[in-house]
Amino acid sequence: NAGVTQTPKFQVLKTGQSMTLQCAQDMNHNSMYWYRQDPGMGLRLIYYSASEGTTDKGEVPNGYNVSRLNKREFSLRLESAAPSQTSVYFCASRSTGTGNTIYFGEGSWLTVV
Amino acid sequence: GNSVTQMEGPVTLSEEAFLTINCTYTATGYPSLFWYVQYPGEGLQLLLKATKADDKGSNKGFEATYRKETTSFHLEKGSVQVSDSAVYFCALGISSGSARQLTFGSGTQLTVLP
């Protein structure tokens, strides 16, 4: 039962470097999400994708880009990393039908120095 | 806009104590309400949910009732265990277009001592 899988789990970047966080789900969900988690602030939505081929900005999209490569995969890219992007990033996907439960990956710990 | 306000933590309890974590919300429309739990080093897991007023969500001894009149969804457990130590997040879900978005509270750290 893989569910939502994120890679890498840990990453250290230098300011200005770029990187892509990968996410894949095997539950045939249409909607996928990227959140960041910072101490005392809960989770904040960066971008989401309601279906394959569509993406929309969330609460804190600046400094990020996303790609919904296919129904399974939704990647998050930092083009020029900044220390303010040090955070824990969670990918999630949502079931359809009764309850609309959102399932989360295990998180990616990113440090920008 | 939509928002969730949770009881500030951290909360420290002895094993078998009664737990309440307060959660109130502000939302337009008719949200669904959720409690998620995050164990150390892990992602969030859905603990329970309620989709309409007066619904009670329950799981693993935890309960929460959707109170529209007080815009609240307080989490309770009658007797906590050490294994319940985690961060608990209250969240509301609203459909935006064809996608449902979750708005989270800031989280409450619970530590249960033996």
XYZ file of C-alpha atoms in Angstrom:
227
model
C 0.000 0.000 0.000
C 2.252 2.801 -1.273
C -0.343 5.621 -1.191
C 1.442 8.956 -1.679
C 5.195 8.742 -2.174
C 7.540 11.729 -2.004
C 11.221 12.041 -2.819
C 13.673 13.066 -1.561
C 12.979 12.780 2.153
C 15.822 15.108 3.125
C 17.690 17.736 1.108
C 20.096 20.561 1.855
C 20.426 23.283 -0.766
C 22.547 26.372 -1.090
C 20.817 29.682 -1.713
C 20.153 30.074 -5.422
C 20.230 26.379 -6.257
C 17.261 24.713 -7.884
C 15.615 21.406 -7.152
C 12.459 19.429 -7.786
C 10.431 17.516 -5.235
C 8.742 14.496 -6.748
C 5.375 13.101 -5.731
C 3.414 10.126 -6.985
C 0.170 8.531 -5.880
C -1.155 5.123 -6.806
C -4.765 5.622 -5.731
C -6.073 6.988 -9.052
C -6.942 10.320 -7.430
C -7.729 13.327 -9.565
C -6.694 16.072 -7.139
C -3.177 16.554 -5.823
C -1.650 19.173 -3.531
C 1.607 20.587 -2.253
C 1.726 22.023 1.283
C 4.512 23.442 3.382
C 4.639 23.102 7.148
C 6.355 25.666 9.320
C 6.463 25.783 13.127
C 3.380 27.396 14.638
C 1.748 27.924 11.256
C 0.157 24.621 10.450
C 0.146 23.618 6.817
C -0.193 26.149 4.044
C -1.213 25.277 0.501
C 1.380 26.111 -2.166
C -0.238 24.757 -5.338
C -2.864 22.255 -6.227
C -4.028 20.354 -9.266
C -7.684 19.464 -9.635
C -7.007 17.096 -12.497
C -4.352 16.055 -14.968
C -3.304 19.065 -17.025
C -4.496 21.740 -14.594
C -2.714 23.567 -11.784
C -3.725 26.458 -9.545
C -2.050 28.659 -6.977
C -2.726 28.187 -3.330
C -1.996 30.451 -0.385
C 1.809 30.726 -0.747
C 2.851 30.060 -4.379
C 5.658 32.597 -4.750
C 9.036 31.033 -5.497
C 7.560 27.716 -6.627
C 6.402 26.075 -9.826
C 4.544 22.825 -10.295
C 3.956 20.278 -13.017
C 1.176 17.727 -13.191
C 3.034 15.290 -15.378
C 0.214 12.752 -15.537
C -2.537 11.574 -13.249
C -0.086 9.920 -10.865
C 2.655 12.522 -10.579
C 2.768 16.106 -9.305
C 6.155 17.762 -8.904
C 7.173 20.937 -7.072
C 10.134 22.961 -8.304
C 12.172 25.595 -6.542
C 13.958 27.550 -9.277
C 16.205 29.624 -7.003
C 16.046 28.435 -3.432
C 15.959 30.957 -0.584
C 16.427 30.413 3.170
C 12.746 31.342 3.639
C 11.885 28.135 1.786
C 13.411 26.004 4.513
C 10.426 23.925 5.533
C 8.825 20.524 5.502
C 6.913 19.883 2.292
C 3.970 17.532 2.028
C 2.351 16.200 -1.068
C -1.232 15.010 -0.830
C -3.980 13.593 -2.984
C -7.714 13.481 -2.585
C -10.188 10.716 -3.063
C -13.464 11.372 -4.777
C -16.813 10.156 -3.612
C -17.975 9.911 -0.020
C -15.862 11.872 2.436
C -13.315 13.285 -0.006
C -10.466 12.250 2.241
C -7.049 13.812 1.621
C -4.057 11.489 1.990
C -0.581 12.817 2.751
C 2.893 11.673 1.894
C 5.529 11.333 4.594
C 7.097 14.716 3.944
C 10.305 16.155 2.521
C 12.591 18.068 4.873
C 14.290 20.868 2.938
C 16.980 23.143 4.353
C 18.301 26.105 2.376
C 21.570 27.538 3.664
C -11.947 33.912 4.251
C -11.679 30.505 5.822
C -9.688 29.981 8.984
C -9.171 27.526 11.812
C -8.153 28.428 15.332
C -6.777 25.737 17.577
C -5.940 25.593 21.212
C -2.354 26.618 21.800
C 0.004 23.933 22.939
C 1.941 22.170 24.051
C -0.368 20.026 26.148
C 1.093 17.565 28.649
C -1.100 14.965 30.315
C -0.645 11.888 32.415
C -1.714 8.537 31.030
C -5.469 7.889 31.406
C -6.265 11.607 31.707
C -9.110 13.213 29.769
C -8.144 15.151 26.680
C -9.819 18.132 25.058
C -8.259 20.113 22.236
C -10.379 23.076 21.205
C -10.954 24.009 17.594
C -13.124 26.768 16.162
C -13.514 27.778 12.561
C -14.661 30.515 10.236
C -15.903 29.516 6.825
C -18.144 30.517 4.002
C -20.474 27.835 2.801
C -20.729 24.421 4.391
C -17.326 22.970 5.201
C -16.380 19.493 6.200
C -14.265 19.293 9.337
C -11.305 17.064 10.047
C -8.786 16.145 12.676
C -5.404 14.967 11.456
C -2.630 13.499 13.587
C 1.094 13.693 12.908
C 3.468 11.336 14.709
C 7.150 12.314 14.922
C 8.901 12.135 11.568
C 5.768 11.152 9.700
C 3.155 12.737 7.473
C -0.358 13.634 8.514
C -2.933 10.908 8.945
C -6.656 11.434 8.996
C -7.949 10.763 12.503
C -11.639 11.545 12.080
C -14.006 13.729 10.137
C -17.535 15.133 10.047
C -19.234 16.360 6.932
C -22.297 18.176 8.265
C -23.679 19.866 11.359
C -24.271 17.606 14.384
C -22.254 14.764 12.881
C -19.879 13.064 15.283
C -16.610 11.717 13.980
C -14.852 9.025 15.980
C -11.792 6.823 15.708
C -9.368 5.108 18.113
C -11.273 6.458 21.121
C -11.170 10.049 19.871
C -14.391 11.943 19.168
C -15.383 15.333 17.797
C -18.817 16.787 17.086
C -19.507 19.321 14.341
C -21.232 22.218 16.146
C -22.501 24.750 13.659
C -24.043 27.022 16.308
C -20.683 27.505 18.029
C -18.547 26.916 14.890
C -16.524 24.361 16.800
C -15.098 20.880 16.377
C -13.365 20.057 19.663
C -11.363 16.850 19.899
C -11.879 14.664 22.985
C -10.624 11.388 24.347
C -11.642 9.901 27.645
C -8.360 8.199 28.544
C -5.160 9.048 26.704
C -2.221 6.713 26.259
C 1.486 7.366 25.805
C 1.091 6.285 22.192
C -1.269 9.243 21.597
C 1.661 11.646 21.878
C 1.680 13.522 18.580
C 0.713 16.810 16.946
C -2.991 17.213 16.238
C -4.318 19.449 13.473
C -7.847 20.665 13.028
C -8.816 21.426 9.434
C -11.766 22.468 7.364
C -12.396 21.493 3.782
C -14.119 23.628 1.201
C -14.596 22.829 -2.443
C -13.031 25.416 -4.706
C -14.020 24.804 -8.262
C -13.418 21.128 -8.798
C -10.842 20.722 -6.048
C -11.287 20.540 -2.315
C -8.863 22.605 -0.299
C -7.993 22.101 3.332
C -7.320 24.977 5.681
C -5.355 23.907 8.753
C -5.020 25.171 12.253
C -1.542 25.681 13.660
C -1.423 22.310 15.406
C -1.380 21.252 19.054
C 1.485 19.201 20.429
C 0.287 16.552 22.876
C 2.669 14.714 25.178
C 1.333 11.917 27.363
C 3.513 10.861 30.280
C 3.456 7.343 31.752
